[in-house]
Coordinates of C-alpha atoms in Angstrom, one line a residue:
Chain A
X716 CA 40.8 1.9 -53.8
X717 CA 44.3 1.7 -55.0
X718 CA 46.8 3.8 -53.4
X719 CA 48.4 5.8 -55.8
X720 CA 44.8 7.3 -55.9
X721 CA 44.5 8.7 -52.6
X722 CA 46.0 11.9 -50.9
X723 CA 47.9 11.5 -47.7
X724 CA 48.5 13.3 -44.7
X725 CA 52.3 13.7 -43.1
X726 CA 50.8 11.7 -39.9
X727 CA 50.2 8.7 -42.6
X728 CA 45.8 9.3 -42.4
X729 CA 44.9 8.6 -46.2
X730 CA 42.0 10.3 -47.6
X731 CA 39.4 10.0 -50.3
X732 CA 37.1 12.6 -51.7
X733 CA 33.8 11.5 -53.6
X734 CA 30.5 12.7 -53.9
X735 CA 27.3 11.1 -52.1
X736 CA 24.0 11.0 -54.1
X737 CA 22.9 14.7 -53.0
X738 CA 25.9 15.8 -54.6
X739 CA 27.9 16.7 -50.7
X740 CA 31.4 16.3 -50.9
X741 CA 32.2 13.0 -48.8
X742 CA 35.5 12.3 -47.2
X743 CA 37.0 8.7 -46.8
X744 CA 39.7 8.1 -44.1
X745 CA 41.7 5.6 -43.1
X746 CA 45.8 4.4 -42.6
X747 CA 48.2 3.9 -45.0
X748 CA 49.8 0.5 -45.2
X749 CA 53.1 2.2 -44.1
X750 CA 51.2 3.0 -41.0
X751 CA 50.2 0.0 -40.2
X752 CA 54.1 -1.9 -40.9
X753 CA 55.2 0.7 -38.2
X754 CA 52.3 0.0 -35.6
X755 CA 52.1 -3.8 -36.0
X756 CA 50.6 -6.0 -33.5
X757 CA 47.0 -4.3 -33.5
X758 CA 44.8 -4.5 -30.5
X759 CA 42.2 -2.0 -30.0
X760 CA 40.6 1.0 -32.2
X761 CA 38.6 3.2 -30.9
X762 CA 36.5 4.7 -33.3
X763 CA 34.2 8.3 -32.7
X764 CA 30.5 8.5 -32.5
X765 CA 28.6 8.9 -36.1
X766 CA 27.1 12.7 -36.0
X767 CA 30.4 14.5 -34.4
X768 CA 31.9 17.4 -36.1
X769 CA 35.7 17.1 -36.4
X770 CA 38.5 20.3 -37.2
X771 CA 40.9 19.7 -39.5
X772 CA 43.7 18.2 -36.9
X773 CA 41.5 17.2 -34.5
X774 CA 41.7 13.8 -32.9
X775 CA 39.2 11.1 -34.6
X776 CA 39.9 8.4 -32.2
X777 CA 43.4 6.2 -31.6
X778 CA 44.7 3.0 -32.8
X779 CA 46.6 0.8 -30.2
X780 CA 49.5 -1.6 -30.8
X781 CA 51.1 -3.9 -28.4
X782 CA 54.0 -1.3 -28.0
X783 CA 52.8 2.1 -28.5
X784 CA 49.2 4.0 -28.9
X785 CA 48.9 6.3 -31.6
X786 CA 46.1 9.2 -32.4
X787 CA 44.3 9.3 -35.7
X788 CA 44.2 12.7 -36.9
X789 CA 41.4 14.8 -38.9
X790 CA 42.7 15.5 -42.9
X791 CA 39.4 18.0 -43.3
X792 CA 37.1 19.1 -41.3
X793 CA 33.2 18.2 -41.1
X794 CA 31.0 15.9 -39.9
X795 CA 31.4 12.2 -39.1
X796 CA 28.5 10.5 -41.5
X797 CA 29.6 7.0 -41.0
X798 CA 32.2 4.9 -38.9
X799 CA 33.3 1.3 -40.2
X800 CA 32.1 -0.7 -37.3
X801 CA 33.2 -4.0 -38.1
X802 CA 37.3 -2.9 -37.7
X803 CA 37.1 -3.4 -33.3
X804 CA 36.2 -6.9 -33.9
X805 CA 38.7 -7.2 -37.7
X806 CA 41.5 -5.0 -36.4
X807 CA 43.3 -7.2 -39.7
X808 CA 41.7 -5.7 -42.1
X809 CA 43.6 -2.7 -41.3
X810 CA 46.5 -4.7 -42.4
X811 CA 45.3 -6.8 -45.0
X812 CA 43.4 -4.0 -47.0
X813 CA 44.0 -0.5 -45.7
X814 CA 42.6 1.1 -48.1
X815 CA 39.7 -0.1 -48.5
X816 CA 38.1 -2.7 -46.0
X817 CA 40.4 -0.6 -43.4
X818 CA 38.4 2.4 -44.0
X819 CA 37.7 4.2 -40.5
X820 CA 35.2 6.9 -41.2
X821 CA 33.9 9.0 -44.0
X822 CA 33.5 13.1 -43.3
X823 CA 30.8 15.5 -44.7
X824 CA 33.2 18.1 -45.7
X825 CA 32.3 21.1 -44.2
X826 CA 36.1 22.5 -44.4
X827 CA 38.2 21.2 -47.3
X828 CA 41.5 23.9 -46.3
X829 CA 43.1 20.6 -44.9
X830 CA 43.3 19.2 -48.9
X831 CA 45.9 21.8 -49.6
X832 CA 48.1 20.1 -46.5
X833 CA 48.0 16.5 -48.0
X834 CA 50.5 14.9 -50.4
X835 CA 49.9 13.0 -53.7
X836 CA 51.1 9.3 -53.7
X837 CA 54.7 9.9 -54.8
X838 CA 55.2 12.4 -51.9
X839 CA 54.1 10.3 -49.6
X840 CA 56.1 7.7 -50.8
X841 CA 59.3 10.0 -50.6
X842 CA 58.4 11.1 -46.9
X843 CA 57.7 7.0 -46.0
X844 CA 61.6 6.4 -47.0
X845 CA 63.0 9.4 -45.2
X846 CA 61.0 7.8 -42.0
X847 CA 62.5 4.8 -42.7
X848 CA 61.4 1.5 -41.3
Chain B
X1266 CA 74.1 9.8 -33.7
X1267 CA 74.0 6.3 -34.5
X1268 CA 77.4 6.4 -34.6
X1269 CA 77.4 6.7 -31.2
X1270 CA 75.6 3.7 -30.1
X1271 CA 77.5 0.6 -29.3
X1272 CA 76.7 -2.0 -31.3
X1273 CA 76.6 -6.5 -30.4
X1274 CA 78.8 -8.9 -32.4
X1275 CA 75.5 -9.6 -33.7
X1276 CA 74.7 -6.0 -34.7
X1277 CA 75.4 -6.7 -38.6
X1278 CA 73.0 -10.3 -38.3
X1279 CA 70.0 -7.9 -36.7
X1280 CA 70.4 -5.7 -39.4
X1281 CA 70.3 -8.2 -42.1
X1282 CA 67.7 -10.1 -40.9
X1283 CA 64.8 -6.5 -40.6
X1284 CA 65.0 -5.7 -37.6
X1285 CA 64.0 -2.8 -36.3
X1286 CA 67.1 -1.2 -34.3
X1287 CA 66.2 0.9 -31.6
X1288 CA 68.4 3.2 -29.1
X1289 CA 68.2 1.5 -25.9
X1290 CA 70.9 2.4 -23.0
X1291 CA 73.4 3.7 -25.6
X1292 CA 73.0 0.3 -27.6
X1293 CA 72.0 0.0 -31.2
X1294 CA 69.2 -3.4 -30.2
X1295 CA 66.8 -5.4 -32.4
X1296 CA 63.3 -4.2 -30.8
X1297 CA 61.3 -6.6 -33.6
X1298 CA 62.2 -8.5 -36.6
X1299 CA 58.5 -8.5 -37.8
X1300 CA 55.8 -9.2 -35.0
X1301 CA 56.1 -8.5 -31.2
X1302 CA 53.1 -10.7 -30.5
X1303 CA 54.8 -13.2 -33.5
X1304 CA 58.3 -13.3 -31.7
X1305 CA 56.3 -13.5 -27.8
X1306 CA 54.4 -16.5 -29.3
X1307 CA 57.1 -18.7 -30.5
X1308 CA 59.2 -18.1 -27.2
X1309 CA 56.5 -19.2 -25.1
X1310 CA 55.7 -22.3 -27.7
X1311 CA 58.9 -23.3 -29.0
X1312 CA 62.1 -21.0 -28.4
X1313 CA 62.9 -17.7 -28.8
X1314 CA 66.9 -16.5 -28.9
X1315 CA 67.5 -12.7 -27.6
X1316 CA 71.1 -11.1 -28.0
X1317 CA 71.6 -9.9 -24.7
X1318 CA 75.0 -8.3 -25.4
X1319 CA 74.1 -4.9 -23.8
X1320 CA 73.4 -6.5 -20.5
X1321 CA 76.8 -5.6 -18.5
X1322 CA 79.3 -8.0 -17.3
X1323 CA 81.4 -7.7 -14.7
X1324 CA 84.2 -10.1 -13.8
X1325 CA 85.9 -10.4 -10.7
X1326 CA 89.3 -12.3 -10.1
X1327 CA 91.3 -12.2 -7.0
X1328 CA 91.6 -13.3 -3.5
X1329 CA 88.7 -10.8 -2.2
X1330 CA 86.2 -11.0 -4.2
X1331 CA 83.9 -12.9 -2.0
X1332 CA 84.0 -10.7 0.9
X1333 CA 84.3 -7.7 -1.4
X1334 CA 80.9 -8.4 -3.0
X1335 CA 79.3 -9.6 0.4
X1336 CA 79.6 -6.1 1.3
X1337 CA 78.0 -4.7 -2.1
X1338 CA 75.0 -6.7 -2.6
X1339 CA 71.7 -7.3 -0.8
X1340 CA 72.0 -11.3 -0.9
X1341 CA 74.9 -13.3 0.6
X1342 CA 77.6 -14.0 -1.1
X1343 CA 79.8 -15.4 1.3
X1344 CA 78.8 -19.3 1.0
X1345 CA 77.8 -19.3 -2.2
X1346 CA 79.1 -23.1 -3.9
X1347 CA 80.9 -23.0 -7.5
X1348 CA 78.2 -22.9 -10.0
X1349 CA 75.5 -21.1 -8.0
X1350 CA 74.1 -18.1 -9.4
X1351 CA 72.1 -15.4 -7.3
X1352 CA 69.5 -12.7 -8.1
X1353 CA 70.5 -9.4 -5.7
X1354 CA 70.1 -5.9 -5.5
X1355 CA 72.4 -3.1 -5.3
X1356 CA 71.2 -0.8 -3.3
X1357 CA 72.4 2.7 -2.0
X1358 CA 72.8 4.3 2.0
X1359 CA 69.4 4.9 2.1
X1360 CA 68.0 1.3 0.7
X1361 CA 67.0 2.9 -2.7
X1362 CA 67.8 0.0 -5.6
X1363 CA 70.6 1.0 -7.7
X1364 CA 70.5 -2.1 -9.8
X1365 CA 69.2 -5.5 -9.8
X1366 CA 72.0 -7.9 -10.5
X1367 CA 72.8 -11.6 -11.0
X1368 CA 76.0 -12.8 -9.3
X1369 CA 77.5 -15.9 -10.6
X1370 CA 80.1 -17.7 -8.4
X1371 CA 81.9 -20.3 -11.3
X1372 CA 85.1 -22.5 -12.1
X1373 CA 86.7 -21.0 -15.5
X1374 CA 88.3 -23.6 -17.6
X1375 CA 91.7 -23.6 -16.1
X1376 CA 90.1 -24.8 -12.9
X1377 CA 90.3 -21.5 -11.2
X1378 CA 87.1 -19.7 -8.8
X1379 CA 85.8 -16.3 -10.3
X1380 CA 82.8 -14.6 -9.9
X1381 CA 80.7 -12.6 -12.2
X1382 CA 78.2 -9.8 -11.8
X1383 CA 75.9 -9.2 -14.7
X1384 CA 74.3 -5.9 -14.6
X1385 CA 71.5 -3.4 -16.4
X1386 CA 72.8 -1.9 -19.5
X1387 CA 71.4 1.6 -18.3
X1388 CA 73.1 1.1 -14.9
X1389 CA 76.6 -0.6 -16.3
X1390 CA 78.9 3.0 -15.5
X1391 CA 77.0 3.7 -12.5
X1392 CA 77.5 0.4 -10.8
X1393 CA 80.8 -0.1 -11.9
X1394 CA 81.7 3.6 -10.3
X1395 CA 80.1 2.5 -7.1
X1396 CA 82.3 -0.8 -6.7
X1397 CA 85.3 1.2 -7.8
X1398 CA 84.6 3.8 -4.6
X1399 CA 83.8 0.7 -2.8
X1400 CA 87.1 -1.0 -3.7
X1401 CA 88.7 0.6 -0.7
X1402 CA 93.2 0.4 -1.1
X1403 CA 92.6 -3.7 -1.3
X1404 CA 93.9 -6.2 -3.9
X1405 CA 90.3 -6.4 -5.3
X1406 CA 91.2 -6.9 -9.2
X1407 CA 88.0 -6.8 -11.4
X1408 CA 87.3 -5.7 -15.1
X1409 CA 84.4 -5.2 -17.1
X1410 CA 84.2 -8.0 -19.6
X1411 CA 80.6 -6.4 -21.8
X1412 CA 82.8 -5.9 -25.4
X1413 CA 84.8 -8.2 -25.4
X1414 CA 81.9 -11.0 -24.8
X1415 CA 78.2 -11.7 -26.1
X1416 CA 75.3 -13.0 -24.5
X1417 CA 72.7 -15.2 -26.0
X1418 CA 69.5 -15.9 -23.7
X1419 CA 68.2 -19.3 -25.4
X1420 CA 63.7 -18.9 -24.0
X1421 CA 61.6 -21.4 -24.3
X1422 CA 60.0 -25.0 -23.9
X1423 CA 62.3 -26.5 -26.9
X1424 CA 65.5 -23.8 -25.5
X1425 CA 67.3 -26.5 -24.0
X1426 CA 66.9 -29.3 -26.5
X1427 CA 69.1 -26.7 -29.0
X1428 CA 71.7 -25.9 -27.1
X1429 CA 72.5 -29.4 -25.5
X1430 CA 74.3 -30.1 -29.4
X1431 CA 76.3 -27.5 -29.3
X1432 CA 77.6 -27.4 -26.1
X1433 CA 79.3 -29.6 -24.1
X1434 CA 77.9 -29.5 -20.6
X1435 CA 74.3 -30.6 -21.2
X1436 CA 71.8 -27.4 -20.2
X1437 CA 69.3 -29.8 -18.6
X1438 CA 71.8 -31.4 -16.4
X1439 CA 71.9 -27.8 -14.7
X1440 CA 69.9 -26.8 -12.1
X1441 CA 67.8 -23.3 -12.4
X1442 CA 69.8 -20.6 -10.9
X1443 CA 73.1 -22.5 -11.8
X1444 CA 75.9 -22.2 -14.3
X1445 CA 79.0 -23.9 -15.8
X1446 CA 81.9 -23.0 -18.1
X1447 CA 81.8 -25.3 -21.5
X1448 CA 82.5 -25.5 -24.5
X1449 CA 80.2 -24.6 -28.3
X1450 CA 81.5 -26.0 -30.9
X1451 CA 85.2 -25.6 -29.7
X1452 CA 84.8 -21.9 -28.1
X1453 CA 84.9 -21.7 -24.3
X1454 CA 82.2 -19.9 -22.5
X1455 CA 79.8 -20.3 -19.9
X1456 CA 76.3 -21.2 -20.1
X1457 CA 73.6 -20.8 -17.3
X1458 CA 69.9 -22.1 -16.8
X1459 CA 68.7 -18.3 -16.1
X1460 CA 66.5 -16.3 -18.3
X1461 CA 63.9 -12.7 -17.6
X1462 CA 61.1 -14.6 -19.9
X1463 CA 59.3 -16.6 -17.4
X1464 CA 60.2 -19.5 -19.7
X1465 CA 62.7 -22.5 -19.3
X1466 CA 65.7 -22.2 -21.1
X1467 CA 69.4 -20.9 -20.6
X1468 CA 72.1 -17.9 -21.1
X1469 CA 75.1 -18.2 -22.8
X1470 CA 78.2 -15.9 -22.5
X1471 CA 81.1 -16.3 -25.1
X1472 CA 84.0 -14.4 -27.1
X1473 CA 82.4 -12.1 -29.3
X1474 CA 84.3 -13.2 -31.9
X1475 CA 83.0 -16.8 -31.7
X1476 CA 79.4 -14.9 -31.1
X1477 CA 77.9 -15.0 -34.9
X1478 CA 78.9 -18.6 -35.9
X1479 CA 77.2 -19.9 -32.6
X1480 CA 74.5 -17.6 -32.8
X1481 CA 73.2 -18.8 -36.6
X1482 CA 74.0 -22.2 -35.3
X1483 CA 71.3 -21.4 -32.7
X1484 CA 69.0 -19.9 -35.5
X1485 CA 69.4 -22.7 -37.8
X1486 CA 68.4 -25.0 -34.7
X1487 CA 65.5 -22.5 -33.6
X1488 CA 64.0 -22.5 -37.0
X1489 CA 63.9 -26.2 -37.1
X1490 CA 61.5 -26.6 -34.1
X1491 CA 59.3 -23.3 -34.6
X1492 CA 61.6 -21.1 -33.0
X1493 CA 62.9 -17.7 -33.7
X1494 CA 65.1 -14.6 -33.5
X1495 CA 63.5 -12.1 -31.0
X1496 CA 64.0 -8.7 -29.9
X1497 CA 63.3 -6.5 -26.4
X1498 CA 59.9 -5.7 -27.8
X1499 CA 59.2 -9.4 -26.9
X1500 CA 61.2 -9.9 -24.1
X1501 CA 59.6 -6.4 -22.5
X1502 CA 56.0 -8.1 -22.8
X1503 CA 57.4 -11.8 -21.6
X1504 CA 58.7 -10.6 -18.5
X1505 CA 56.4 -8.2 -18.0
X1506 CA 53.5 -11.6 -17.9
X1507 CA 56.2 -13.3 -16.0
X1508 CA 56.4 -10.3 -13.1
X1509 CA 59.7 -10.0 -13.7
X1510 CA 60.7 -6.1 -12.2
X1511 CA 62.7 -4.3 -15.0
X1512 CA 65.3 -1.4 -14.0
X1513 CA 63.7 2.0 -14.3
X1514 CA 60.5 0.7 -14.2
X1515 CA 59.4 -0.7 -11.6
X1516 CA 62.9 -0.1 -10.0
X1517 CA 64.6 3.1 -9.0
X1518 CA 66.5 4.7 -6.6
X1519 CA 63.7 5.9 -4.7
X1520 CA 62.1 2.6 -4.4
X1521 CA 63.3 -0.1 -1.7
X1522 CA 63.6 -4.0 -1.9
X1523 CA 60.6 -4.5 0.0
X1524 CA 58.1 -2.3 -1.5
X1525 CA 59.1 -3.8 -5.0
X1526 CA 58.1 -7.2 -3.6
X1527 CA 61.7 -8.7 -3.7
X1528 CA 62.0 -8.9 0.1
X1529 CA 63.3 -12.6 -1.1
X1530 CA 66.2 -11.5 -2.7
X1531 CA 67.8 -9.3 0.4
X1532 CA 69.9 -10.9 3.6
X1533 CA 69.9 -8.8 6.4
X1534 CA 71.1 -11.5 9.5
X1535 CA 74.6 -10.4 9.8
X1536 CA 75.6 -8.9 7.2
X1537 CA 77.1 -5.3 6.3
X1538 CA 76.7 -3.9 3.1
X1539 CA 75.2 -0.4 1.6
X1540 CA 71.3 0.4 2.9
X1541 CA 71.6 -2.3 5.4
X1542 CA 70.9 -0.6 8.4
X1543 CA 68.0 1.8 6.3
X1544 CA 66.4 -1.6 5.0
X1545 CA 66.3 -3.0 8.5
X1546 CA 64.1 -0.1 9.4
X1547 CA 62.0 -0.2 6.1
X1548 CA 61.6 -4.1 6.3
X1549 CA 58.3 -3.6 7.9
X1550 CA 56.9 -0.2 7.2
X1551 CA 53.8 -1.1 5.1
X1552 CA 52.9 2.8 4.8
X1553 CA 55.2 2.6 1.3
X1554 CA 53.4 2.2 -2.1
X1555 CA 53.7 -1.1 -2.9
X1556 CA 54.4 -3.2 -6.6
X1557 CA 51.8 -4.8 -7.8
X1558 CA 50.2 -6.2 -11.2
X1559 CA 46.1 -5.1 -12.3
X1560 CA 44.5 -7.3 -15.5
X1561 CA 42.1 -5.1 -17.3
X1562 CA 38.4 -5.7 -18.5
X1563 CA 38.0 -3.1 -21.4
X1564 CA 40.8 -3.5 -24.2
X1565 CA 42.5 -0.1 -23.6
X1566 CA 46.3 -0.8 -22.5
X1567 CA 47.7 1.4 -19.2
X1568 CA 51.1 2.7 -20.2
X1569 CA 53.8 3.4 -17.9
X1570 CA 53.1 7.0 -15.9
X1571 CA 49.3 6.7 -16.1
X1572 CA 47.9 7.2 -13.1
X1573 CA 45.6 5.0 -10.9
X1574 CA 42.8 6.0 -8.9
X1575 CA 40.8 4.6 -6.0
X1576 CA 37.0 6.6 -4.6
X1577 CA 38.0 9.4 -7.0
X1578 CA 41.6 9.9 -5.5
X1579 CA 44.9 8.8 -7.0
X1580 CA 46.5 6.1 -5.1
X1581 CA 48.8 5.0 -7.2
X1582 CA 51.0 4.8 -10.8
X1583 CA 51.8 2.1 -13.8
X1584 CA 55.2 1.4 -14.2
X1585 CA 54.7 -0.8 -16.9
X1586 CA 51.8 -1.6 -19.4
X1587 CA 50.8 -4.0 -22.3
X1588 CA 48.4 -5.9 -24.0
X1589 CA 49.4 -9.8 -22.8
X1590 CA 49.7 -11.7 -25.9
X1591 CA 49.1 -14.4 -24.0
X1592 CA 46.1 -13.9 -22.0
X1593 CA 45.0 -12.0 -25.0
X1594 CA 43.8 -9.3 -22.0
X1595 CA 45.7 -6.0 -21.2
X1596 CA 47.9 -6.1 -17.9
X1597 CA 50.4 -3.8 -16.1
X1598 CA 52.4 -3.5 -13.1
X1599 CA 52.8 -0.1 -10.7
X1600 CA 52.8 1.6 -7.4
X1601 CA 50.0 1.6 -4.9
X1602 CA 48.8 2.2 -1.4
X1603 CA 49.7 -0.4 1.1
X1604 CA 46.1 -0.8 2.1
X1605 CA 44.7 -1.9 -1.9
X1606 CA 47.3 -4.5 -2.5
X1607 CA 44.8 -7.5 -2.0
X1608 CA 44.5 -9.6 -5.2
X1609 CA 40.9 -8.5 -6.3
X1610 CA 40.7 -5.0 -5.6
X1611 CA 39.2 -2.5 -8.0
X1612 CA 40.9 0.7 -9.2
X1613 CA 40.5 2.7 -12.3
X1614 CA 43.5 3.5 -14.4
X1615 CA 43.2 6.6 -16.1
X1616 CA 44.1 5.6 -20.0
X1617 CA 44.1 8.9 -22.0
X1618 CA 41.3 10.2 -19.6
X1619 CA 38.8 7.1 -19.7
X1620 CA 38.7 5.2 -16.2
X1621 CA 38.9 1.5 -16.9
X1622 CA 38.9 -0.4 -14.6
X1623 CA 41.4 -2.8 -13.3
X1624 CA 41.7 -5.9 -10.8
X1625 CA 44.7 -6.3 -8.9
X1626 CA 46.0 -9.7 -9.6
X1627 CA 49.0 -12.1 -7.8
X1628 CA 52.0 -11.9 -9.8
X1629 CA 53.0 -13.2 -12.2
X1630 CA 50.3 -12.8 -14.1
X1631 CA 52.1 -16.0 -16.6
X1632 CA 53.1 -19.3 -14.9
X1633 CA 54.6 -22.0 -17.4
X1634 CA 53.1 -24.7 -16.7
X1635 CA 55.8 -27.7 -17.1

């Protein structure tokens, strides 16, 4: 997936929203590139169990850098369908692709108010340079 | 706010070169150019250089000044030979650390005896207010010499190898823990065989004028042999593998000598100087929480404030945490009982409400091995 196609949330979560074969609306998270400059030196993810039901805001698991840990927030609410379980043992792929072998989990959308929150790509982009580096 | 942080000679090369600048102790400071782990590596394989500048230096000229600091400080400074440098502690009435020091006793260029106290950057107005009540009506003349210098920490197996060109007293002629004034490249300074990265390698203090041509002399040099610029984010998880104690850490006020593990570092036979009598009586209470270091199975990393826990009770607290770059394992340092200091005792740290557990291990957790 290409960036500039994905809506972000202000605590730098990306998110994709596709449709699986029944039709359900599926949501694809992960961490923008941005993210992953500020965290650098990855050494742990902890990822949450397939089958949980996450809020909008709610805590889907944290990533851990040498300096600082940091939660992964919930961009919509639903439930957790799938986790990409080979990122504990390929914590680079988070930093060589994050969007799209860096994927973390993929929602059922259950509550899509969160959508409304994110911000298109050039938004994003604008908040990343207030942020600075 | 930024413009209120103080900023190193080197402040504009940090800058220009991506670091990351981070507040720390009123100081603008590189934390990272790119990688922590990056930076960590190549000081442990090659050489790292840290600007140091924030560290606070104080220098003391006049006829008193040995006696006058024998009287501050928790080593002995009376006896100490020209180019000897010590590791102390300030500490207040009560034996509670105030700072932990470095007290170098050196010949300046004009042949003259001076000594020099390099201090915390967090604690540089608090212990220069306590040797100014301490000063007493006596000649005791000192200043405080942290502007108008900069301090270069040179870390690392190939550290001394890039220095010895540019100075003129050969680094590996000096003996750890001692110091000399030379010359690089035609500026006086001194230069010491000291460090806080469990490495080999030296310290060097010059004008901060003459700071920025010696330091991308260094760079060049650094770069040559697989070396490179790196910032406190680094030189927090070096010393932290190398057990090294950091000021507001693992030190404080409330914490004495002893129970830090630095027993070493205090003189009590005959001597007179702040918390002397208090650390006499502390010397052998082993009722105090004591320091030490835990290595962790599970790859969750304690952070400083989480607490420890031994049978379901809390025993004890991280003052530091990390993941060891180079054990590849997570470690920290804290506070426990007396009774579960043994290396090999099992406590549970509580990381963000999971218990992982956690050996206690004899510090330091890195020992170079050359």
């Amino acid at each position: 997936m290409q960036p500039q196609e994905l809506l972000y949330a202000k605590t730098h979560e990306w998110v994709h929203v596709d449709r699986d074969k029944a039709g359900q609306k599926i949501a694809t998270v992960g961490i923008s590139h941005f993210a992953v400059e500020a965290l650098t030196d990855l050494v742990y993810i902890e990822l949450p169990e397939v089958g949980r039901n996450v809020k909008v805001g709610e805590s889907l698991g944290e990533v851990e850098s040498v300096k600082a840990v940091s939660d992964l927030y919930s961009p919509v609410g639903g439930e957790i369908v799938e986790v990409n379980g080979s990122l504990p043992g390929r914590l680079e792929q988070l930093h060589d692709d994050p969007c799209g072998a860096g994927w973390i989990v993929k929602i059922k959308m259950a509550d899509e108010s969160g959508l409304s929150e994110l911000l298109d790509y050039k938004a994003y982009q604008k908040q990343c340079a207030e942020e600075g580096h | 706010m930024t413009s209120m942080l103080s900023q190193t000679p080197l402040y504009d090369w940090h800058a220009s070169h991506g670091a990351r600048m981070v507040d720390f102790a009123l100081w603008s400071m590189p934390v990272q150019y790119a990688s922590i782990v990056a930076e960590h590596n190549a000081t442990r394989n090659a050489v790292g250089l840290f600007d140091v500048s924030h560290m606070g230096r104080f220098r003391f000229n006049g006829p008193d000044f040995e006696q006058f600091l024998d009287r501050i400080v928790t080593r002995r400074v009376a006896g100490m030979r020209p180019g000897q440098i010590r590791y102390a502690l300030v500490t207040n009435d009560d034996g509670g650390i105030l700072d932990d020091v470095l007290i170098y006793h050196l010949r300046d260029n004009r042949g003259q005896l001076y000594y020099q106290l390099v201090v915390n950057a967090s604690n540089r107005q608090k212990i220069w207010d306590w040797l100014e009540a301490h000063r007493g009506h006596g000649g005791v003349g000192f200043c405080d010499s942290t502007v108008e210098t900069a301090m270069i920490a040179v870390q690392g197996p190939r550290a001394l190898e890039i220095v010895r060109p540019l100075s003129t007293v050969d680094p590996a002629k000096l003996r750890y823990y001692t110091g000399s004034e030379t010359e690089f490249s035609g500026t006086s300074g001194t230069i010491s065989r000291t460090g806080y990265t469990g490495e080999d390698g030296c310290e060097l203090i010059v004008a901060a004028s003459a700071a920025m041509e010696i330091w991308e002399k260094l760079f060049a040099a650094a770069a040559a042999v697989g070396g490179t610029a790196a910032g406190l984010g680094c030189r927090d998880t070096l010393r932290l593998e190398a057990g090294m104690p950091l000021y507001g850490h693992e030190l404080n006020e409330e914490i004495n000598p002893f129970q830090a593990g630095l027993g070493y570092a205090v003189d009590l036979e005959n001597r007179t100087f702040p918390g002397c009598d208090a650390l006499l009586k502390l010397r052998d209470n082993k009722s105090l929480p004591r320091r030490v270091g835990w290595e962790l199975v599970g790859k969750r990393v304690p952070r400083e404030g989480y607490p420890v826990f031994s049978a379901g009770e809390q025993v004890g607290r991280v003052t530091s945490g990390t993941f060891s770059p180079t054990l590849n394992k997570p470690i920290a340092m804290g506070y426990i009982r007396g009774d579960l200091t043994a290396p090999g005792t099992e406590v549970a740290i509580d990381i963000r409400s999971h218990h992982e557990l956690a050996r206690s291990v004899r510090l330091p957790f890195y020992r170079r091995t050359s």
